[in-house]
Short mmCIF file of C-alpha atoms in Angstrom, two decimals:
data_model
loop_
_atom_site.label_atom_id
_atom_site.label_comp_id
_atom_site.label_asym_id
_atom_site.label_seq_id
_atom_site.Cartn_x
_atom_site.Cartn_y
_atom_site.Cartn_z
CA UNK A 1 0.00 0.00 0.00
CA UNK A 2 2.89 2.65 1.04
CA UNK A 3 4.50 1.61 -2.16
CA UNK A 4 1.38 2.20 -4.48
CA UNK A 5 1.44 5.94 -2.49
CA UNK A 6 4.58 6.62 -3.26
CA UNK A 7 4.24 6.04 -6.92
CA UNK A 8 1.28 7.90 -6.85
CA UNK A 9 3.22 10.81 -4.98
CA UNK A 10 5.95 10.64 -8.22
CA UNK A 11 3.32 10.63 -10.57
CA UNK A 12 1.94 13.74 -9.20
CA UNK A 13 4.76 15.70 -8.60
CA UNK A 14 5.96 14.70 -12.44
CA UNK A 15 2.95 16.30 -13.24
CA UNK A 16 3.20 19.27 -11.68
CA UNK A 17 6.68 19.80 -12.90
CA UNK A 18 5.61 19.03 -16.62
CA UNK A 19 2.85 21.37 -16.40
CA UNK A 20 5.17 24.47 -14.80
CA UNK A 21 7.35 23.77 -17.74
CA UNK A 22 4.38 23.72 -20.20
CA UNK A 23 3.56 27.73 -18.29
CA UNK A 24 7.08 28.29 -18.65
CA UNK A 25 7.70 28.13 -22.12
CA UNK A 26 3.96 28.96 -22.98
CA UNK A 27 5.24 32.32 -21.10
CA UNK A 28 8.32 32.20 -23.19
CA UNK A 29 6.38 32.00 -26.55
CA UNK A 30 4.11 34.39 -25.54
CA UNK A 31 6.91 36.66 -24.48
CA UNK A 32 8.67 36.10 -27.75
CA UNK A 33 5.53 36.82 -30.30
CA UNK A 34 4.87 40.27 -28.22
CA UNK A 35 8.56 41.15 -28.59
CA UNK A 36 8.17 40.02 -32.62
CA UNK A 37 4.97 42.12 -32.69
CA UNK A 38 6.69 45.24 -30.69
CA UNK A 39 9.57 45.07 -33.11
CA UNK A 40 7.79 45.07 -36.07
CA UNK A 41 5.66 48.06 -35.15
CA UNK A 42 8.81 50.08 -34.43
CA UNK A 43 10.82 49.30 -37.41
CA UNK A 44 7.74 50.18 -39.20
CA UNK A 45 7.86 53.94 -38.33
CA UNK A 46 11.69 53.96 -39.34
CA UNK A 47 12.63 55.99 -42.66
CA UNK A 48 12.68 53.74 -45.50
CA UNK A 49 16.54 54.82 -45.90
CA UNK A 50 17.25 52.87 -42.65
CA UNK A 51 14.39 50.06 -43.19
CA UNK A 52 15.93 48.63 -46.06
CA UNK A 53 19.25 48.32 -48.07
CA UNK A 54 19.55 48.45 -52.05
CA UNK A 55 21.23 45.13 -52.71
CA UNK A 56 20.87 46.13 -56.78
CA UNK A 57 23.44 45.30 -59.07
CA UNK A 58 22.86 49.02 -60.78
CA UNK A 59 22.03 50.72 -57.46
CA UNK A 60 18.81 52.45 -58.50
CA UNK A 61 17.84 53.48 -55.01
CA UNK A 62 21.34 54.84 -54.18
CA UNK A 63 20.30 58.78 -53.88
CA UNK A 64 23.81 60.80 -55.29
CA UNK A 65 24.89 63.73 -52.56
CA UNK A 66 24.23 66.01 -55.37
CA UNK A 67 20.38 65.52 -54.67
CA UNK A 68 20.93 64.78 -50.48
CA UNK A 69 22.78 68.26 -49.78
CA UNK A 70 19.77 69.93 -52.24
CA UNK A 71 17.54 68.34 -50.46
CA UNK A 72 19.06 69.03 -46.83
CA UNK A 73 18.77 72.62 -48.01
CA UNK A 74 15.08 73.34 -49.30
CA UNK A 75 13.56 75.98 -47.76
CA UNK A 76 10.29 75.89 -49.83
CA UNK A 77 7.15 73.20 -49.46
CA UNK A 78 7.32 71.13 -52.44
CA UNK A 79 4.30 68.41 -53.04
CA UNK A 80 5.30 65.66 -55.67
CA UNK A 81 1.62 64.08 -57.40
CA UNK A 82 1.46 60.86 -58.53
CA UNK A 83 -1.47 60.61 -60.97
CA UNK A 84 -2.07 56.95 -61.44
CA UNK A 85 -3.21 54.04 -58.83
CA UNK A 86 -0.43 53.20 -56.76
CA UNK A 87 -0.73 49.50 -56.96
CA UNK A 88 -0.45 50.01 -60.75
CA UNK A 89 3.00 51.66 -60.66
CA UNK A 90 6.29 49.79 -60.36
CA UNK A 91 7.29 48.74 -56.95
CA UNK A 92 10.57 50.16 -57.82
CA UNK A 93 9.40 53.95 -58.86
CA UNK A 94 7.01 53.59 -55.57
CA UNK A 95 10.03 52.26 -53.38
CA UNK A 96 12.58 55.63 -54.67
CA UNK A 97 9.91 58.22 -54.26
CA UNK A 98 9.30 56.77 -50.24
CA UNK A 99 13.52 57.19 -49.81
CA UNK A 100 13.37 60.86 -51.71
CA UNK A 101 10.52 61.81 -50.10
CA UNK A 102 11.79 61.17 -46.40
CA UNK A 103 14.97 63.20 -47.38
CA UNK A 104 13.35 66.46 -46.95
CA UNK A 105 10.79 67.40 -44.27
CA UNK A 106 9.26 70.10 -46.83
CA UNK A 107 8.86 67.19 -49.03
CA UNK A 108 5.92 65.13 -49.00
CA UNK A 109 4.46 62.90 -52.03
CA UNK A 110 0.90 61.70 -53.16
CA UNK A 111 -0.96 59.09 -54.83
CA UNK A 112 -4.53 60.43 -57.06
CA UNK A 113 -6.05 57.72 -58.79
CA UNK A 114 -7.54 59.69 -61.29
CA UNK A 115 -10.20 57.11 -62.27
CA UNK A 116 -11.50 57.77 -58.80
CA UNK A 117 -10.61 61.30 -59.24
CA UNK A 118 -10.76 62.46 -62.54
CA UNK A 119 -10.57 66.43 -61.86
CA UNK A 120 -7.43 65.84 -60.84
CA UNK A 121 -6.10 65.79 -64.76
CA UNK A 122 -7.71 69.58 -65.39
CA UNK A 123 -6.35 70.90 -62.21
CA UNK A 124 -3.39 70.09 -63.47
CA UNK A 125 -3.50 70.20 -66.65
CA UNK A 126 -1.86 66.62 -67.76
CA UNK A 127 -2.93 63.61 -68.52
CA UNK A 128 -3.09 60.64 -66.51
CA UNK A 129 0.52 59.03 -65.77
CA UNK A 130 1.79 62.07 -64.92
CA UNK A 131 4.32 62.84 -61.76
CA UNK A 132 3.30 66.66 -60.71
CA UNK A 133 5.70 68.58 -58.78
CA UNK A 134 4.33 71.96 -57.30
CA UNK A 135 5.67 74.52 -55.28
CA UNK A 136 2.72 76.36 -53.41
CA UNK A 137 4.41 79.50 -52.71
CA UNK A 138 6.31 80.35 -55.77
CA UNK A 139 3.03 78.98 -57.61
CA UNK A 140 5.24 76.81 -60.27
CA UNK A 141 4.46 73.51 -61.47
CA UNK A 142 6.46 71.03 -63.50
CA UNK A 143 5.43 67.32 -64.24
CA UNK A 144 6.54 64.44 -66.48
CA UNK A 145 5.41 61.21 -67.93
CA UNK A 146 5.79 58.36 -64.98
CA UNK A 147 6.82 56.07 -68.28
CA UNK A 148 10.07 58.44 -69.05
CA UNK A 149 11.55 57.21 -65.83
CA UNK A 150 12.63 53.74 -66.91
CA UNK A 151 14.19 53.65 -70.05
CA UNK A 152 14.24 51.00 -73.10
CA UNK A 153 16.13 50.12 -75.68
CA UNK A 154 13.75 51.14 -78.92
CA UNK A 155 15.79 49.04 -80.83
CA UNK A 156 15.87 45.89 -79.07
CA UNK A 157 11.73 46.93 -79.27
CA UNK A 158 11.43 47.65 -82.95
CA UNK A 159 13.33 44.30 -84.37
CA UNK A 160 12.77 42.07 -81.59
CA UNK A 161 9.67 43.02 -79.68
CA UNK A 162 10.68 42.87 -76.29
CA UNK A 163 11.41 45.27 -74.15
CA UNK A 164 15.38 45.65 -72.88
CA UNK A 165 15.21 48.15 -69.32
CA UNK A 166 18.48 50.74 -70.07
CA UNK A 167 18.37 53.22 -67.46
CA UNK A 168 16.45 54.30 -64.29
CA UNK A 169 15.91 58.04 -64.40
CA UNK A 170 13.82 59.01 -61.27
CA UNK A 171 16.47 60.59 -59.60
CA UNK A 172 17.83 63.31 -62.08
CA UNK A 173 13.41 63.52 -63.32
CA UNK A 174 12.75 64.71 -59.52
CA UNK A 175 15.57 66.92 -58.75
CA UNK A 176 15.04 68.44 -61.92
CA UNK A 177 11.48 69.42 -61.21
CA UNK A 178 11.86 70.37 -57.44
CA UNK A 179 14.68 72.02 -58.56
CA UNK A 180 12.97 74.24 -61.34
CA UNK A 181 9.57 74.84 -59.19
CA UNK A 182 11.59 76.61 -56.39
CA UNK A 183 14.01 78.57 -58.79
CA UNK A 184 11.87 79.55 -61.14
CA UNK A 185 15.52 80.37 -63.17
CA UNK A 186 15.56 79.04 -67.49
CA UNK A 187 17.38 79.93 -70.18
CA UNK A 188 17.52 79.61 -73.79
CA UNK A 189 20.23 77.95 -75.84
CA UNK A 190 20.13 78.42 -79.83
CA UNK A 191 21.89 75.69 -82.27
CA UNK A 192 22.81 77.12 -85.46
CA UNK A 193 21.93 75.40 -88.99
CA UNK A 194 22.93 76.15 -92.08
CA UNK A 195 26.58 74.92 -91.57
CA UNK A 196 26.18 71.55 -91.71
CA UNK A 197 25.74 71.76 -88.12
CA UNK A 198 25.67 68.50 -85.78
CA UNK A 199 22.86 68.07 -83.50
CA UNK A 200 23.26 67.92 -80.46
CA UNK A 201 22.76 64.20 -79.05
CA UNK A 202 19.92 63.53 -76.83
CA UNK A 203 22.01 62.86 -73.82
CA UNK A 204 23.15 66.03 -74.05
CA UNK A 205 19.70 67.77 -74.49
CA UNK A 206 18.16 66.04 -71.72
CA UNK A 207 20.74 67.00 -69.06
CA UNK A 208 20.77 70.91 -70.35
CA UNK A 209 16.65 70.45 -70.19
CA UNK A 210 17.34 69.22 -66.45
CA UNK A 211 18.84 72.31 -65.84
CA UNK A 212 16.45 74.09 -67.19
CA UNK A 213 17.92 75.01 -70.68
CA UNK A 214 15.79 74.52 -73.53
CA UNK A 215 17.54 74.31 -76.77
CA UNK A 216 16.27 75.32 -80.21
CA UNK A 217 17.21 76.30 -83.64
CA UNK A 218 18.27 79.27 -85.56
CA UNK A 219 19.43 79.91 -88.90
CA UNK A 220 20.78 83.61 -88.83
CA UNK A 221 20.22 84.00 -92.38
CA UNK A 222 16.70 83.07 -92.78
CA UNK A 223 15.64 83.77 -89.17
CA UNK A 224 16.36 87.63 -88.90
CA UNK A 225 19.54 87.00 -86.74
CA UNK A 226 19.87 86.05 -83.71
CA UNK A 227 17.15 85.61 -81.14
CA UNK A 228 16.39 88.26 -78.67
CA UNK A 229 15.57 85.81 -76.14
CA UNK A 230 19.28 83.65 -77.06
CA UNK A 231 21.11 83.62 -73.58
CA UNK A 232 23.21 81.21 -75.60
CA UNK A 233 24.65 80.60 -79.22
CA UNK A 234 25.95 77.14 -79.53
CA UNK A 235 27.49 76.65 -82.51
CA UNK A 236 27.83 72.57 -83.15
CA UNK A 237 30.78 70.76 -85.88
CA UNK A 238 30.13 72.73 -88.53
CA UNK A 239 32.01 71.90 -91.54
CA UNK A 240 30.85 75.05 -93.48
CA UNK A 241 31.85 78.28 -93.05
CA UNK A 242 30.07 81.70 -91.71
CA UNK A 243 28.68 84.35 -94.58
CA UNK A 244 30.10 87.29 -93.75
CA UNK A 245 26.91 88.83 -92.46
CA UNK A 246 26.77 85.71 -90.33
CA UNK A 247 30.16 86.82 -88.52
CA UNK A 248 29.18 90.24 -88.21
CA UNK A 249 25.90 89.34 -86.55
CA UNK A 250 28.36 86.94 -83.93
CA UNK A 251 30.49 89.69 -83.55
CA UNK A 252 28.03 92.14 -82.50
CA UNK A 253 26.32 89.23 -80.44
CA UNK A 254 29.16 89.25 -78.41
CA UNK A 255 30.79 92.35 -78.26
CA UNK A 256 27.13 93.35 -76.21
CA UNK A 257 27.52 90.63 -73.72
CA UNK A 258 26.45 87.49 -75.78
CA UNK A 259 27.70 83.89 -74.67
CA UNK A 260 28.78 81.36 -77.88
CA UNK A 261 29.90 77.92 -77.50
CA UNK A 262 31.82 76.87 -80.79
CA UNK A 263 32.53 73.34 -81.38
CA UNK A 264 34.72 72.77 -84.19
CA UNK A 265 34.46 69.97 -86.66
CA UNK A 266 36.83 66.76 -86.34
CA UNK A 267 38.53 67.33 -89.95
CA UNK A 268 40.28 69.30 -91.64
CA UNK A 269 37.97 71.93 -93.14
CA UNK A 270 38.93 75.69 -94.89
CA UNK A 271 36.67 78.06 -92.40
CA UNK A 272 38.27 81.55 -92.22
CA UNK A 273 35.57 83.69 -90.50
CA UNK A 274 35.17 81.06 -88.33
CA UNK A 275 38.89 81.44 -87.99
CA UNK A 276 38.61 84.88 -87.36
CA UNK A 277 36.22 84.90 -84.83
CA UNK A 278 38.41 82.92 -82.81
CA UNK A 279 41.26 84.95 -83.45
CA UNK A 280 39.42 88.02 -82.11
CA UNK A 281 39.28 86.69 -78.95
CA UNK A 282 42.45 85.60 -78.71
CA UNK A 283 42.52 81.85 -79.95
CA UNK A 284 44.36 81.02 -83.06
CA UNK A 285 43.83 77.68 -84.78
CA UNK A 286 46.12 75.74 -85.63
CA UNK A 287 46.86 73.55 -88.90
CA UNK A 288 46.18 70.68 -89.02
CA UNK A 289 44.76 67.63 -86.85
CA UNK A 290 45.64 67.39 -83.18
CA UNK A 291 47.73 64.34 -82.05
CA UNK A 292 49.10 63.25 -78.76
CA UNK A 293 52.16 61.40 -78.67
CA UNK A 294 51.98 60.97 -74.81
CA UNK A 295 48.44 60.63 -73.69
CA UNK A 296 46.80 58.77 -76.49
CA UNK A 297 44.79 55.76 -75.93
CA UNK A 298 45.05 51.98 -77.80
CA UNK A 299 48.08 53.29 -80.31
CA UNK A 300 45.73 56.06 -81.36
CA UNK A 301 47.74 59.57 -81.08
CA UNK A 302 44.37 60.89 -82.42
CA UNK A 303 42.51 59.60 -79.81
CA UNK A 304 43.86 61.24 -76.55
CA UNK A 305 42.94 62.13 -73.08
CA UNK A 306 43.31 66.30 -72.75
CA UNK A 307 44.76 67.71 -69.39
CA UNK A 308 41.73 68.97 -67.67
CA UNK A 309 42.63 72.59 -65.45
CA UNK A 310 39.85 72.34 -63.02
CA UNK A 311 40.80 76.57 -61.88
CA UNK A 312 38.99 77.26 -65.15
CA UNK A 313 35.19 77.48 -64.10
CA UNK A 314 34.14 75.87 -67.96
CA UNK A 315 35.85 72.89 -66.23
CA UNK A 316 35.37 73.85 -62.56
CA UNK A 317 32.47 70.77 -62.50
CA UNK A 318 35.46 68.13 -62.65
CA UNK A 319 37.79 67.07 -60.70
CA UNK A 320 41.51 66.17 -60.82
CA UNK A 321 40.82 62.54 -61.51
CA UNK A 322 38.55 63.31 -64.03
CA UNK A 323 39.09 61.32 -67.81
CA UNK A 324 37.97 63.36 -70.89
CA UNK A 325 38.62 61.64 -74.15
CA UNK A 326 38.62 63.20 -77.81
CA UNK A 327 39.14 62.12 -81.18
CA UNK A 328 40.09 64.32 -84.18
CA UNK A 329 40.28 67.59 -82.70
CA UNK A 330 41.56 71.01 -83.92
CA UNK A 331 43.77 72.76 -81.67
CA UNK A 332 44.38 76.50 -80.52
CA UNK A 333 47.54 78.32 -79.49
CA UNK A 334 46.31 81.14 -77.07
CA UNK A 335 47.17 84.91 -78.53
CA UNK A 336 46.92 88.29 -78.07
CA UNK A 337 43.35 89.09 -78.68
CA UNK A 338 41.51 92.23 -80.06
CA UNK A 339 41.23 94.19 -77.03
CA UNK A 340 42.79 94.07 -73.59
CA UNK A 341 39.52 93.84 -71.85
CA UNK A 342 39.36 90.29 -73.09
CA UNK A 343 40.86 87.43 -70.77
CA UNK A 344 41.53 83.98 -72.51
CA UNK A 345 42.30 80.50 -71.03
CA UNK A 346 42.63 77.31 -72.12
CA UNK A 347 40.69 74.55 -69.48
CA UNK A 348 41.68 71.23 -71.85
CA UNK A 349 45.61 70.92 -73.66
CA UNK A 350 47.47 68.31 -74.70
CA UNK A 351 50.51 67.30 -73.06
CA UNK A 352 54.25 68.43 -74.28
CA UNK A 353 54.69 66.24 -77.08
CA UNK A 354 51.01 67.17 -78.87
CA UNK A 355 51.33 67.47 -82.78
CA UNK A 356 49.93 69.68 -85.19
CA UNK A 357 49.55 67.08 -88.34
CA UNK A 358 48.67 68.39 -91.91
CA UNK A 359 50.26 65.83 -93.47
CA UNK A 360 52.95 63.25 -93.20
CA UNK A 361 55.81 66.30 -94.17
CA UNK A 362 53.95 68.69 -91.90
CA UNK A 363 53.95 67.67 -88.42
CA UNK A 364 54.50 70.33 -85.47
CA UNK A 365 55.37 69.42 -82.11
CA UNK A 366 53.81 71.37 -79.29
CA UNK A 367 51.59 72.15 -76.43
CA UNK A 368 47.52 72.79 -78.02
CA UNK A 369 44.76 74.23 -76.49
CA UNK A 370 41.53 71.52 -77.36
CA UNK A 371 39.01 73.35 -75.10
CA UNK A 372 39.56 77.12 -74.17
CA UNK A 373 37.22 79.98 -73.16
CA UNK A 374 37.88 83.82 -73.49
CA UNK A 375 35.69 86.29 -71.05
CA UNK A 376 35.11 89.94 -71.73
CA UNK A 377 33.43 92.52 -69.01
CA UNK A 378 31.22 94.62 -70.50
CA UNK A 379 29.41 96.06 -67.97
CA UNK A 380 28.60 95.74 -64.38
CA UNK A 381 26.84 91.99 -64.20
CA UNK A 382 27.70 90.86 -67.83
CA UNK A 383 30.20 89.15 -69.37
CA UNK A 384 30.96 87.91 -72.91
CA UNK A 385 31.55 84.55 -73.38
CA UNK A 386 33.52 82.67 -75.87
CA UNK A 387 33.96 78.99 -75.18
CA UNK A 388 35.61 76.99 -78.01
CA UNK A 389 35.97 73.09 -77.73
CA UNK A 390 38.49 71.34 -81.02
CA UNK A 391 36.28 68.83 -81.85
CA UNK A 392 32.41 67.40 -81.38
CA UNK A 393 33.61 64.17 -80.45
CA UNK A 394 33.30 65.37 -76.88
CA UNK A 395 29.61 64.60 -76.61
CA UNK A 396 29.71 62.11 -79.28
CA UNK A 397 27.54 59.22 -78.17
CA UNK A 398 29.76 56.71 -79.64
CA UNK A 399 32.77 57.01 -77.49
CA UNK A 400 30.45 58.07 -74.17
CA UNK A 401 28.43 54.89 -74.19
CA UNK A 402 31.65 52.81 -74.92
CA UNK A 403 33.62 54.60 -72.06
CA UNK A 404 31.36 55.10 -69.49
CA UNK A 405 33.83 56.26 -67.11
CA UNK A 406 34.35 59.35 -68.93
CA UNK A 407 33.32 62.69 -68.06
CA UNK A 408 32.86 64.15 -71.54
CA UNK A 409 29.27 65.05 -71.10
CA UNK A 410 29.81 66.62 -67.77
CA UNK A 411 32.39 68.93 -69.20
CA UNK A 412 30.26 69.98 -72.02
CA UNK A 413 27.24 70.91 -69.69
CA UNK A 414 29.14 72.74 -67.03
CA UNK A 415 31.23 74.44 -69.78
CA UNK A 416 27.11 75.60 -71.29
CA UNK A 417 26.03 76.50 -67.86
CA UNK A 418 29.60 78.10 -66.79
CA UNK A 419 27.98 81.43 -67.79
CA UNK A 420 24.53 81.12 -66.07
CA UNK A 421 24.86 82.76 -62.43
CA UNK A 422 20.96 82.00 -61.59
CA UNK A 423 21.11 78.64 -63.10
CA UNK A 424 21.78 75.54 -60.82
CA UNK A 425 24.20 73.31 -62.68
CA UNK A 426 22.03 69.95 -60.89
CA UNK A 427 21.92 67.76 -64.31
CA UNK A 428 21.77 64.29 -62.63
CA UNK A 429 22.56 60.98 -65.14
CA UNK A 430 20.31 57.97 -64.97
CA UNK A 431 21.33 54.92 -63.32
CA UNK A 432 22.16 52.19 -65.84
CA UNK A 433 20.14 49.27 -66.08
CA UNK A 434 22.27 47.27 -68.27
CA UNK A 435 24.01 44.51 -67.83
CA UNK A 436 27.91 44.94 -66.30
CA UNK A 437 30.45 43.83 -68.98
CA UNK A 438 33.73 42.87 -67.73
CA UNK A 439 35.88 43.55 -71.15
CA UNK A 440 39.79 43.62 -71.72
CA UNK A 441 40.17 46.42 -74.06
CA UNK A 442 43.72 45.92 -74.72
CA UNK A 443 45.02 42.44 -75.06
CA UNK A 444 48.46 42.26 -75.86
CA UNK A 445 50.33 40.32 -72.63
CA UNK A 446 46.92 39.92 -70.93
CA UNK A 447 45.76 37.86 -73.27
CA UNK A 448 48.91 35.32 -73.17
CA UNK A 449 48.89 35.12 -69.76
CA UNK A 450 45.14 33.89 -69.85
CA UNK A 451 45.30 32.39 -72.69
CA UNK A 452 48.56 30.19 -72.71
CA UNK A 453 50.54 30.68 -70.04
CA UNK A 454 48.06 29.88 -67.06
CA UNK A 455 46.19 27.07 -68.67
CA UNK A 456 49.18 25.48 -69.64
CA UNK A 457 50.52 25.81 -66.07
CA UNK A 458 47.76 24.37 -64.89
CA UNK A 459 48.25 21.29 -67.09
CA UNK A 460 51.72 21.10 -65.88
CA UNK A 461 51.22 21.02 -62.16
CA UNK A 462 48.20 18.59 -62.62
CA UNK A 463 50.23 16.20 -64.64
CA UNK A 464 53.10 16.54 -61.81
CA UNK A 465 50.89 15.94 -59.71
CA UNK A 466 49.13 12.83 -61.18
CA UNK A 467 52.65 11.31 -61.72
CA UNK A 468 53.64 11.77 -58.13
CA UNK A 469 50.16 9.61 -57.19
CA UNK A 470 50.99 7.30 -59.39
CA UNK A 471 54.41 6.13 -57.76
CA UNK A 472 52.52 5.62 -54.26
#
């Protein structure tokens, strides 16, 4: 009898035990979901800049310091307008405008469905699609298409039918709009035609349009002259030369405080007002092509990397480990120009042993001026401007998208907006979206070493090394 107690006594007491460990890790469970809940609610409320990281090849939600300091600085309420369903928009366009958005407290950013709310489209005046950025108390508005912020490749499109992603443009789109809403600042930048001109390439358009610089065309000839509204004459490759009336219209243009950026065409080409309007101002072209026996790139003296003088403020923009590349260029030598009120310096050379090259009997050695800028005051507040790059190859698209490490396009657009006091040089690039390429562009010894010399090392210590085995 005591002995059927005392197992009923163990039985018990197991029992009890069992059931304060079932409380105790009940409690711990219990303890554990509240602390998941608790957790969740506070990283919640945290900025999405500290919520989540971009783990992106290209990096799309990496916002530059270029739009942070802006942004750190506004001093205006800006609203950004979303006119579409949010659900409908990409997750990644939704995802960057939460980060840009909680950069700013004068920023904020909203979603109008304008299917629910279709007033929304004449308030506005857009049509649906449509990011709206307005700034209440300057009363300016700018907007653009929600579809221009992810690129494609049209051509991929047209021949193959699907789509190909190329860049991610929200970024430069935004600060360009918040940007232009609070300034209020634009100016006006003329091409010439008539010349055989070369357009400008769209790169190049878009980032002066981000900085508020629209670009048109002018033909002096047919057009009355110059514009009264041109803040800029931009003179592009042209491999024909100025009528005479033509130069006397530049001339006057800038002996009254005009700004002209002339770009000279990559060949040799017979253009002497052209000539002479550079000479005026204290630039005098040389003959022939421009060839650099000590900076060129893949056993192409044409094809050289310029000195860049950052103390010039056409080139202030860069830095010292900036890489500009041109092809083809015409060269300056820096003179004594019209009048002494006019101060000229070069911003791009070549180095010491730069040639001059007519022809094979006509070579001379020497130090060239490929980008150069002369300044004139004429009164209080304005300046004339002459800004002269030796060849168009700067901003050709060609050698940009092949070099992407190059800051061609950057020098061109600070060189534009050098002269612009009220203009805010913010001209943001898109993010690539294509795919990385690891390429070798110059073979040579790299490509015997991977080629032949490591394989066949690799054979060699493998067949050592089986032979070795094989006497065991």
């Amino acid at each position: 009898m005591e002995r059927k107690n005392w197992k009923t006594a163990l039985r018990l007491a197991a029992g009890r035990h069992a059931s304060r460990r079932g409380a105790f890790a009940a409690g711990l469970m219990a303890l554990a979901v509240a602390a998941a809940v608790v957790f969740n609610l506070l990283a919640a409320q945290l900025p999405e800049s500290w919520a989540q990281w971009d783990l992106t090849n290209s990096g799309i939600y990496d916002i530059t310091d270029t739009s942070v300091e802006y942004l750190a600085a506004l001093d205006q309420d800006v609203e950004i307008h979303i006119l579409s369903d949010q659900d409908s928009v990409d997750s990644r366009i939704v995802r960057f405008l939460d980060k840009y958005a909680a950069l700013s407290d004068r920023l904020s950013v909203e979603y109008i469905d304008p299917v629910v709310y279709p007033s929304v489209l004449s308030t506005y005046g857009v049509d649906a699609g449509t990011v709206v950025v307005t700034c209440a108390a300057t009363g300016q508005q700018e907007s653009f298409a929600i579809d221009d912020i992810i690129g494609y490749d049209l051509m991929t499109y047209y021949y193959y039918g699907t789509k190909s992603e190329t860049d991610f443009d929200a970024e430069g789109l935004l600060t360009s709009a918040v940007d232009a809403v609070v300034s209020e600042a634009s100016r006006t930048v003329y091409e010439t035609t008539g010349h055989d001109e070369t357009a400008l390439p769209l790169s190049v358009t878009e980032r002066l349009d981000k900085a508020h610089v629209a670009v048109s065309s002018v033909n002096l000839l047919t057009d009355g002259g110059i514009p009264a509204d041109c803040d800029l004459l931009l003179i592009n490759a042209p491999t024909r030369d100025l009528a005479d009336d033509e130069l006397d219209m530049v001339l006057e243009y800038l002996s009254t405080g005009g700004q002209v950026v002339y770009t000279m065409a990559g060949q040799l080409e017979d253009l002497p007002n052209f000539e002479a309007m550079c000479a005026a101002y204290g630039m005098t072209v040389a003959d022939g092509l421009i060839a650099d026996a000590g900076r060129y790139y893949q056993n192409i003296p044409y094809l050289f990397f310029p000195l860049v003088d950052t103390s010039v403020d056409a080139a202030s923009a860069l830095t010292s480990d900036s890489m500009v590349l041109m092809y083809n260029a015409r060269g300056v030598t820096l003179t004594d120009p019209e009048r002494d009120t006019i101060t000229v310096q070069s911003f791009l050379t070549t180095s010491e042993n730069g040639f001059a090259i007519l022809d094979a009997d006509h070579q001379t050695q020497g130090t060239y001026a490929v980008g150069a800028v002369a300044t004139e005051e004429i009164d209080d507040n304005l300046f004339t401007r002459l800004t002269v790059f030796g060849s168009a190859s700067l901003t050709d698209e060609s050698i940009t998208s092949s070099f992407t490490n190059l800051d061609n396009t950057d020098l061109f657009v600070s060189a534009v907006l050098a002269g612009f006091d009220d203009i805010s040089a913010i001209s943001i690039e898109p993010v690539s979206l294509s795919v990385p390429m690891n390429t070798v562009t110059t073979a040579g010894i790299w490509g015997l070493l991977f080629i032949l010399v490591i394989p066949a090392a690799l054979l060699i210590c493998g067949f050592l090394r089986w032979m070795r085995r094989r006497k065991l």
